[in-house]
Amino acid sequence: MKVIIGGCGRVGSMLALRFEAEGYDVAVIDRDPAVLLPLSKQLKGRTIRGLIFDRDALDQAGIAECDVFVAVTSGDNSNVVAATLAKNIFGVPQVMARIYDPRRAEIYRRLGIPTVSSVTWAVNEILSLLMHPTLTRDATLGNGEVSLVRLAVDADMAGMTVAGLGRAGRIRPVAVVRDGRAFLPQAEELIAAGDLVELAVSTEGLGELRDLTKA
Amino acid sequence: MNALIVGGGLVGSELAHMLAEAGITMSVIEQSEGQCDLIEPGLNELGVRVFCGDGNEPAVLEEADISNADVVVAATGDDEDNLVVCLLAKNEYAVGLTLARVNNPKNAWLFTEAFGVDVPVSQTTMIAELLRKQVADSSRA
């Protein structure tokens, strides 16, 4: 499988190394040779100097037989242009553009360009960490409709049953980690201080879970 | 006819002057406040409205009433910005005709309907064509 990464900032260079570790054939394009140089010492794949929508740079990177194209430069417009041409002109099966502006990210998604809105994601993440220190989001499923949330049980919550945490259709306790060992609990299992409870939570359920942990 | 020009630099603002004098209703979006201050008095006199803001931003395009524009001209100095203007104009706001300025001839291949561009305009290509024609004519003479 061949992947082209447009933009060699922190996200681009980490993606490149991770893809390569997964066995992908990686090529990275950036207009700044100074950011390509350090990566080229760690990466087996090619680093190419150029604009990420430049024909020569894309040809050199092997766009014609590329399976995945990711655009993560600091310029929203460059990312959109590159992702659009990868998808519509070169027919790359999987493309992704990182877009800072959330409103534009939504529009491009509608136009068929998959986007990651890193600003929205970071804001949600920071808010949820700062406002709810006992809750940690372990994973988000789909477009974030359901999250796996880890709840650190404190003395106030100890003694509740696992079923007592659940809310039909919104919060479902999945697993408990006690003394470093995870198990699937029965409904009547009592939770203890220090337990980590893993819960599947819908967006509507997040608010309820917060209220529950504050009480 | 309603026209919207994105990019109020030398090209965009001169174009606005010429078209306004030809009787076309017109708005211009320009990102730099300094440039807006520079072009606004002269253009306002001709009835052209100048909007200061990022012409790739849907909110700014909507403020300039892009949905009612018959023609959108993307005249900024950045090719990727011009492409995104046309992409949005065509796909999001159903604008009938889009013209885009090609700054770097190397990017000309992108200015197609894949990006919602109806008419690409490349100064370099036009000058090259004229010169080629001139040379051909003079060698024939």
Tab-separated table of C-alpha atoms in Angstrom:
chain	number	residue	atom	x	y	z
A	1	MET	CA	0.000	0.000	0.000
A	2	LYS	CA	1.273	3.417	-0.938
A	3	VAL	CA	0.590	6.601	1.008
A	4	ILE	CA	1.482	10.208	0.171
A	5	ILE	CA	1.584	12.760	2.952
A	6	GLY	CA	1.394	16.420	1.974
A	7	GLY	CA	2.915	18.606	4.665
A	8	CYS	CA	5.783	17.718	6.946
A	9	GLY	CA	4.899	19.477	10.184
A	10	ARG	CA	4.424	17.638	13.469
A	11	VAL	CA	1.331	15.821	12.244
A	12	GLY	CA	2.750	15.015	8.817
A	13	SER	CA	6.059	13.672	10.026
A	14	MET	CA	4.507	11.566	12.776
A	15	LEU	CA	1.959	10.166	10.325
A	16	ALA	CA	4.770	9.305	7.917
A	17	LEU	CA	6.684	7.326	10.534
A	18	ARG	CA	3.552	5.579	11.807
A	19	PHE	CA	2.421	4.572	8.307
A	20	GLU	CA	5.909	3.280	7.541
A	21	ALA	CA	5.929	1.278	10.783
A	22	GLU	CA	2.643	-0.284	9.585
A	23	GLY	CA	4.383	-1.416	6.406
A	24	TYR	CA	3.172	1.297	4.027
A	25	ASP	CA	5.323	2.695	1.245
A	26	VAL	CA	5.485	6.382	2.271
A	27	ALA	CA	6.324	9.575	0.368
A	28	VAL	CA	6.240	13.017	1.991
A	29	ILE	CA	5.951	16.370	0.187
A	30	ASP	CA	6.724	19.755	1.727
A	31	ARG	CA	7.802	23.082	0.285
A	32	ASP	CA	10.390	23.598	3.038
A	33	PRO	CA	13.557	21.471	2.742
A	34	ALA	CA	14.485	22.367	6.333
A	35	VAL	CA	11.577	20.324	7.730
A	36	LEU	CA	12.146	17.415	5.336
A	37	LEU	CA	15.787	16.940	6.295
A	38	PRO	CA	15.294	15.659	9.876
A	39	LEU	CA	12.524	13.303	8.759
A	40	SER	CA	14.576	11.954	5.865
A	41	LYS	CA	17.104	10.655	8.416
A	42	GLN	CA	14.446	8.480	10.071
A	43	LEU	CA	12.206	7.633	7.123
A	44	LYS	CA	13.014	5.021	4.492
A	45	GLY	CA	10.455	6.524	2.127
A	46	ARG	CA	11.080	9.511	-0.122
A	47	THR	CA	10.887	13.133	0.913
A	48	ILE	CA	10.073	15.508	-1.925
A	49	ARG	CA	10.436	19.246	-1.981
A	50	GLY	CA	7.535	21.104	-3.563
A	51	LEU	CA	3.992	22.391	-3.209
A	52	ILE	CA	1.573	19.589	-2.379
A	53	PHE	CA	-0.603	20.367	-5.407
A	54	ASP	CA	2.327	20.686	-7.799
A	55	ARG	CA	2.174	18.218	-10.678
A	56	ASP	CA	5.898	17.403	-10.660
A	57	ALA	CA	6.009	16.862	-6.912
A	58	LEU	CA	2.935	14.618	-7.035
A	59	ASP	CA	4.312	12.631	-9.973
A	60	GLN	CA	7.605	12.155	-8.155
A	61	ALA	CA	5.704	10.979	-5.089
A	62	GLY	CA	3.905	8.428	-7.261
A	63	ILE	CA	0.359	9.830	-7.132
A	64	ALA	CA	-0.734	7.600	-10.038
A	65	GLU	CA	-0.420	4.433	-7.973
A	66	CYS	CA	-1.194	5.921	-4.586
A	67	ASP	CA	-3.745	4.274	-2.235
A	68	VAL	CA	-3.949	6.922	0.471
A	69	PHE	CA	-3.424	10.688	0.249
A	70	VAL	CA	-3.308	12.863	3.368
A	71	ALA	CA	-3.056	16.681	3.239
A	72	VAL	CA	-1.836	18.176	6.515
A	73	THR	CA	-0.031	21.419	5.646
A	74	SER	CA	-0.732	24.538	7.719
A	75	GLY	CA	-2.769	25.984	4.835
A	76	ASP	CA	-6.442	24.963	4.699
A	77	ASN	CA	-6.702	25.906	1.045
A	78	SER	CA	-3.622	23.976	-0.005
A	79	ASN	CA	-5.019	20.939	1.800
A	80	VAL	CA	-8.409	21.249	0.118
A	81	VAL	CA	-6.916	21.755	-3.334
A	82	ALA	CA	-4.529	18.808	-2.962
A	83	ALA	CA	-7.175	16.452	-1.527
A	84	THR	CA	-9.680	17.406	-4.232
A	85	LEU	CA	-7.265	16.766	-7.054
A	86	ALA	CA	-6.037	13.510	-5.516
A	87	LYS	CA	-9.630	12.303	-5.315
A	88	ASN	CA	-11.187	13.736	-8.478
A	89	ILE	CA	-8.281	13.911	-10.929
A	90	PHE	CA	-6.090	10.987	-9.839
A	91	GLY	CA	-8.835	8.824	-8.353
A	92	VAL	CA	-6.932	8.051	-5.161
A	93	PRO	CA	-9.232	5.687	-3.190
A	94	GLN	CA	-8.707	7.251	0.227
A	95	VAL	CA	-8.032	10.941	0.823
A	96	MET	CA	-8.117	13.082	3.928
A	97	ALA	CA	-7.595	16.807	4.491
A	98	ARG	CA	-6.883	18.460	7.794
A	99	ILE	CA	-8.833	21.743	8.006
A	100	TYR	CA	-8.480	24.239	10.838
A	101	ASP	CA	-11.670	26.180	10.120
A	102	PRO	CA	-14.602	24.032	11.397
A	103	ARG	CA	-17.224	25.659	9.157
A	104	ARG	CA	-15.194	25.017	6.028
A	105	ALA	CA	-14.420	21.476	7.143
A	106	GLU	CA	-18.153	20.818	7.189
A	107	ILE	CA	-18.657	22.240	3.684
A	108	TYR	CA	-15.809	20.203	2.195
A	109	ARG	CA	-17.155	17.076	3.854
A	110	ARG	CA	-20.417	17.765	2.035
A	111	LEU	CA	-18.487	18.163	-1.225
A	112	GLY	CA	-17.108	14.666	-0.740
A	113	ILE	CA	-13.701	15.552	0.673
A	114	PRO	CA	-13.189	13.795	4.006
A	115	THR	CA	-11.793	16.272	6.508
A	116	VAL	CA	-10.467	16.258	10.024
A	117	SER	CA	-11.215	19.477	11.873
A	118	SER	CA	-8.362	19.515	14.355
A	119	VAL	CA	-9.524	22.724	16.035
A	120	THR	CA	-12.952	21.316	16.919
A	121	TRP	CA	-11.380	18.089	18.076
A	122	ALA	CA	-8.792	19.819	20.280
A	123	VAL	CA	-11.350	22.172	21.829
A	124	ASN	CA	-13.663	19.271	22.718
A	125	GLU	CA	-10.787	17.279	24.097
A	126	ILE	CA	-9.424	20.122	26.242
A	127	LEU	CA	-12.851	21.089	27.545
A	128	SER	CA	-13.757	17.544	28.457
A	129	LEU	CA	-10.431	17.035	30.253
A	130	LEU	CA	-10.526	20.310	32.150
A	131	MET	CA	-14.183	20.344	33.041
A	132	HIS	CA	-14.470	16.676	33.985
A	133	PRO	CA	-11.206	15.524	35.511
A	134	THR	CA	-12.631	12.135	36.581
A	135	LEU	CA	-13.583	11.333	32.976
A	136	THR	CA	-11.182	10.471	30.149
A	137	ARG	CA	-12.215	9.814	26.576
A	138	ASP	CA	-10.464	6.617	25.447
A	139	ALA	CA	-11.952	6.416	21.970
A	140	THR	CA	-14.566	8.013	19.760
A	141	LEU	CA	-16.647	5.880	17.411
A	142	GLY	CA	-18.101	6.932	14.063
A	143	ASN	CA	-18.151	10.723	13.899
A	144	GLY	CA	-18.117	11.011	17.669
A	145	GLU	CA	-21.733	9.918	18.273
A	146	VAL	CA	-20.469	7.341	20.766
A	147	SER	CA	-17.379	7.590	22.973
A	148	LEU	CA	-15.636	5.095	25.193
A	149	VAL	CA	-15.134	7.012	28.418
A	150	ARG	CA	-13.029	5.962	31.374
A	151	LEU	CA	-14.360	6.915	34.784
A	152	ALA	CA	-11.984	6.991	37.740
A	153	VAL	CA	-14.123	6.027	40.735
A	154	ASP	CA	-13.579	8.242	43.781
A	155	ALA	CA	-14.711	7.720	47.392
A	156	ASP	CA	-18.000	9.551	46.729
A	157	MET	CA	-19.064	7.089	44.059
A	158	ALA	CA	-17.764	3.914	45.714
A	159	GLY	CA	-20.472	1.464	46.711
A	160	MET	CA	-22.719	2.092	43.686
A	161	THR	CA	-23.682	-0.868	41.543
A	162	VAL	CA	-22.370	-1.020	37.979
A	163	ALA	CA	-25.991	-1.022	36.791
A	164	GLY	CA	-26.480	2.241	38.691
A	165	LEU	CA	-24.110	3.938	36.242
A	166	GLY	CA	-26.107	2.864	33.208
A	167	ARG	CA	-28.754	4.903	31.378
A	168	ALA	CA	-30.812	3.041	28.774
A	169	GLY	CA	-29.661	3.961	25.259
A	170	ARG	CA	-27.188	6.582	26.496
A	171	ILE	CA	-24.674	5.139	28.983
A	172	ARG	CA	-23.609	1.500	29.063
A	173	PRO	CA	-20.926	0.212	31.474
A	174	VAL	CA	-18.630	-2.113	29.527
A	175	ALA	CA	-15.703	-3.121	31.718
A	176	VAL	CA	-14.108	-2.513	35.087
A	177	VAL	CA	-10.362	-2.340	35.725
A	178	ARG	CA	-9.562	-3.178	39.353
A	179	ASP	CA	-5.981	-3.464	40.603
A	180	GLY	CA	-4.747	-3.485	37.015
A	181	ARG	CA	-7.010	-6.347	35.880
A	182	ALA	CA	-9.993	-5.799	33.601
A	183	PHE	CA	-13.229	-7.794	33.744
A	184	LEU	CA	-16.776	-7.610	32.387
A	185	PRO	CA	-18.912	-6.854	35.427
A	186	GLN	CA	-22.326	-8.216	36.408
A	187	ALA	CA	-25.028	-5.581	36.847
A	188	GLU	CA	-24.971	-5.938	40.637
A	189	GLU	CA	-21.167	-5.611	40.954
A	190	LEU	CA	-20.281	-2.857	43.448
A	191	ILE	CA	-17.678	-0.357	42.294
A	192	ALA	CA	-14.845	0.602	44.637
A	193	ALA	CA	-12.660	3.671	45.009
A	194	GLY	CA	-9.708	3.364	42.624
A	195	ASP	CA	-11.669	1.320	40.054
A	196	LEU	CA	-11.594	2.451	36.455
A	197	VAL	CA	-14.948	1.891	34.766
A	198	GLU	CA	-15.064	1.886	30.989
A	199	LEU	CA	-18.394	3.154	29.624
A	200	ALA	CA	-19.865	3.428	26.143
A	201	VAL	CA	-21.585	6.834	26.087
A	202	SER	CA	-23.687	8.618	23.474
A	203	THR	CA	-23.344	12.405	23.020
A	204	GLU	CA	-26.559	12.912	25.001
A	205	GLY	CA	-25.266	10.598	27.714
A	206	LEU	CA	-22.074	12.631	28.251
A	207	GLY	CA	-23.911	15.389	30.115
A	208	GLU	CA	-25.699	12.883	32.328
A	209	LEU	CA	-22.471	11.112	33.126
A	210	ARG	CA	-20.895	14.443	34.110
A	211	ASP	CA	-23.800	15.207	36.436
A	212	LEU	CA	-23.542	11.729	37.892
A	213	THR	CA	-19.849	12.126	38.698
A	214	LYS	CA	-20.344	15.601	40.194
A	215	ALA	CA	-23.093	14.425	42.532
B	1	MET	CA	-25.749	41.542	-13.980
B	2	ASN	CA	-24.173	40.991	-10.557
B	3	ALA	CA	-20.466	40.309	-10.293
B	4	LEU	CA	-18.348	39.463	-7.276
B	5	ILE	CA	-14.574	39.850	-7.378
B	6	VAL	CA	-12.498	38.088	-4.732
B	7	GLY	CA	-9.119	39.762	-4.351
B	8	GLY	CA	-8.825	43.544	-4.428
B	9	GLY	CA	-5.187	43.857	-5.407
B	10	LEU	CA	-4.086	45.633	-8.552
B	11	VAL	CA	-5.824	43.126	-10.834
B	12	GLY	CA	-9.054	42.843	-8.849
B	13	SER	CA	-9.520	46.529	-8.126
B	14	GLU	CA	-8.715	47.672	-11.684
B	15	LEU	CA	-11.116	45.077	-13.013
B	16	ALA	CA	-13.787	46.361	-10.633
B	17	HIS	CA	-13.228	49.900	-11.907
B	18	MET	CA	-13.519	48.857	-15.534
B	19	LEU	CA	-16.601	46.702	-15.037
B	20	ALA	CA	-18.350	49.263	-12.844
B	21	GLU	CA	-17.802	51.892	-15.491
B	22	ALA	CA	-19.351	49.468	-17.972
B	23	GLY	CA	-22.468	49.450	-15.776
B	24	ILE	CA	-22.118	46.094	-14.018
B	25	THR	CA	-23.277	45.846	-10.391
B	26	MET	CA	-20.290	44.779	-8.415
B	27	SER	CA	-18.831	43.802	-5.049
B	28	VAL	CA	-15.202	43.229	-4.106
B	29	ILE	CA	-13.817	41.138	-1.248
B	30	GLU	CA	-10.307	41.987	-0.076
B	31	GLN	CA	-8.492	40.476	2.879
B	32	SER	CA	-6.003	43.206	3.773
B	33	GLU	CA	-7.457	46.135	5.689
B	34	GLY	CA	-4.772	48.464	4.365
B	35	GLN	CA	-5.631	47.553	0.784
B	36	CYS	CA	-9.360	47.954	1.535
B	37	ASP	CA	-8.746	51.491	2.815
B	38	LEU	CA	-6.808	52.198	-0.341
B	39	ILE	CA	-9.392	50.991	-2.878
B	40	GLU	CA	-12.655	51.646	-1.049
B	41	PRO	CA	-13.112	55.425	-1.679
B	42	GLY	CA	-12.584	55.192	-5.437
B	43	LEU	CA	-14.746	52.088	-5.816
B	44	ASN	CA	-17.547	53.372	-3.580
B	45	GLU	CA	-17.789	56.397	-5.839
B	46	LEU	CA	-18.615	54.023	-8.679
B	47	GLY	CA	-21.180	52.227	-6.527
B	48	VAL	CA	-18.968	49.201	-5.877
B	49	ARG	CA	-19.246	47.685	-2.392
B	50	VAL	CA	-15.999	46.594	-0.756
B	51	PHE	CA	-16.023	43.848	1.889
B	52	CYS	CA	-12.977	43.420	4.060
B	53	GLY	CA	-12.368	39.769	4.907
B	54	ASP	CA	-11.123	36.355	3.805
B	55	GLY	CA	-12.789	35.433	0.521
B	56	ASN	CA	-12.363	31.724	1.279
B	57	GLU	CA	-14.543	32.121	4.347
B	58	PRO	CA	-18.195	31.154	3.735
B	59	ALA	CA	-19.436	33.835	6.159
B	60	VAL	CA	-17.603	36.569	4.197
B	61	LEU	CA	-18.813	35.252	0.842
B	62	GLU	CA	-22.372	35.223	2.161
B	63	GLU	CA	-22.052	38.751	3.516
B	64	ALA	CA	-21.055	39.808	-0.003
B	65	ASP	CA	-24.209	38.023	-1.228
B	66	ILE	CA	-22.463	35.414	-3.362
B	67	SER	CA	-25.690	33.462	-3.904
B	68	ASN	CA	-27.027	36.333	-6.000
B	69	ALA	CA	-23.861	36.764	-8.075
B	70	ASP	CA	-24.084	35.813	-11.747
B	71	VAL	CA	-20.329	35.905	-12.104
B	72	VAL	CA	-17.536	35.316	-9.615
B	73	VAL	CA	-13.980	36.340	-10.458
B	74	ALA	CA	-11.209	34.849	-8.306
B	75	ALA	CA	-8.406	37.357	-8.720
B	76	THR	CA	-6.142	36.871	-5.715
B	77	GLY	CA	-2.398	36.375	-6.012
B	78	ASP	CA	-2.604	32.805	-4.656
B	79	ASP	CA	-3.632	29.990	-6.942
B	80	GLU	CA	-4.912	27.734	-4.173
B	81	ASP	CA	-7.104	30.560	-2.866
B	82	ASN	CA	-8.542	31.191	-6.331
B	83	LEU	CA	-9.297	27.486	-6.755
B	84	VAL	CA	-11.102	27.311	-3.428
B	85	VAL	CA	-13.146	30.433	-4.274
B	86	CYS	CA	-14.346	28.762	-7.475
B	87	LEU	CA	-14.920	25.415	-5.758
B	88	LEU	CA	-17.174	27.075	-3.200
B	89	ALA	CA	-18.848	29.426	-5.706
B	90	LYS	CA	-19.794	26.599	-8.044
B	91	ASN	CA	-20.644	23.805	-5.630
B	92	GLU	CA	-21.880	25.578	-2.539
B	93	TYR	CA	-23.484	28.708	-4.010
B	94	ALA	CA	-24.427	27.571	-7.541
B	95	VAL	CA	-22.823	30.560	-9.270
B	96	GLY	CA	-23.385	30.487	-13.046
B	97	LEU	CA	-19.990	31.643	-14.289
B	98	THR	CA	-16.602	31.525	-12.592
B	99	LEU	CA	-13.367	33.079	-13.811
B	100	ALA	CA	-10.070	32.465	-12.067
B	101	ARG	CA	-6.716	34.153	-12.330
B	102	VAL	CA	-3.833	31.725	-12.828
B	103	ASN	CA	-0.744	33.182	-11.146
B	104	ASN	CA	1.762	30.397	-11.703
B	105	PRO	CA	1.430	28.808	-15.177
B	106	LYS	CA	2.613	25.526	-13.606
B	107	ASN	CA	-0.723	25.377	-11.792
B	108	ALA	CA	-2.817	25.987	-14.922
B	109	TRP	CA	-3.747	22.283	-15.209
B	110	LEU	CA	-5.763	22.577	-11.991
B	111	PHE	CA	-8.020	25.338	-13.280
B	112	THR	CA	-10.770	23.100	-14.663
B	113	GLU	CA	-14.294	22.088	-13.772
B	114	ALA	CA	-12.826	19.726	-11.154
B	115	PHE	CA	-12.430	22.904	-9.119
B	116	GLY	CA	-15.492	24.681	-10.457
B	117	VAL	CA	-13.471	26.931	-12.793
B	118	ASP	CA	-15.285	27.862	-16.012
B	119	VAL	CA	-12.705	30.266	-17.441
B	120	PRO	CA	-9.051	30.272	-16.368
B	121	VAL	CA	-7.140	33.466	-17.100
B	122	SER	CA	-3.370	33.260	-17.207
B	123	GLN	CA	-1.474	36.448	-17.921
B	124	THR	CA	1.757	34.584	-18.641
B	125	THR	CA	0.089	32.215	-21.075
B	126	MET	CA	-1.681	35.087	-22.818
B	127	ILE	CA	1.537	37.059	-23.283
B	128	ALA	CA	3.334	33.937	-24.493
B	129	GLU	CA	0.539	33.262	-27.003
B	130	LEU	CA	0.658	36.846	-28.278
B	131	LEU	CA	4.433	36.712	-28.648
B	132	ARG	CA	4.268	33.373	-30.440
B	133	LYS	CA	1.714	34.816	-32.838
B	134	GLN	CA	3.849	37.930	-33.351
B	135	VAL	CA	6.924	35.838	-34.133
B	136	ALA	CA	4.962	33.636	-36.533
B	137	ASP	CA	3.496	36.683	-38.294
B	138	SER	CA	6.832	38.445	-38.646
B	139	SER	CA	8.582	35.338	-39.971
B	140	ARG	CA	5.812	35.004	-42.562
B	141	ALA	CA	6.184	38.639	-43.647
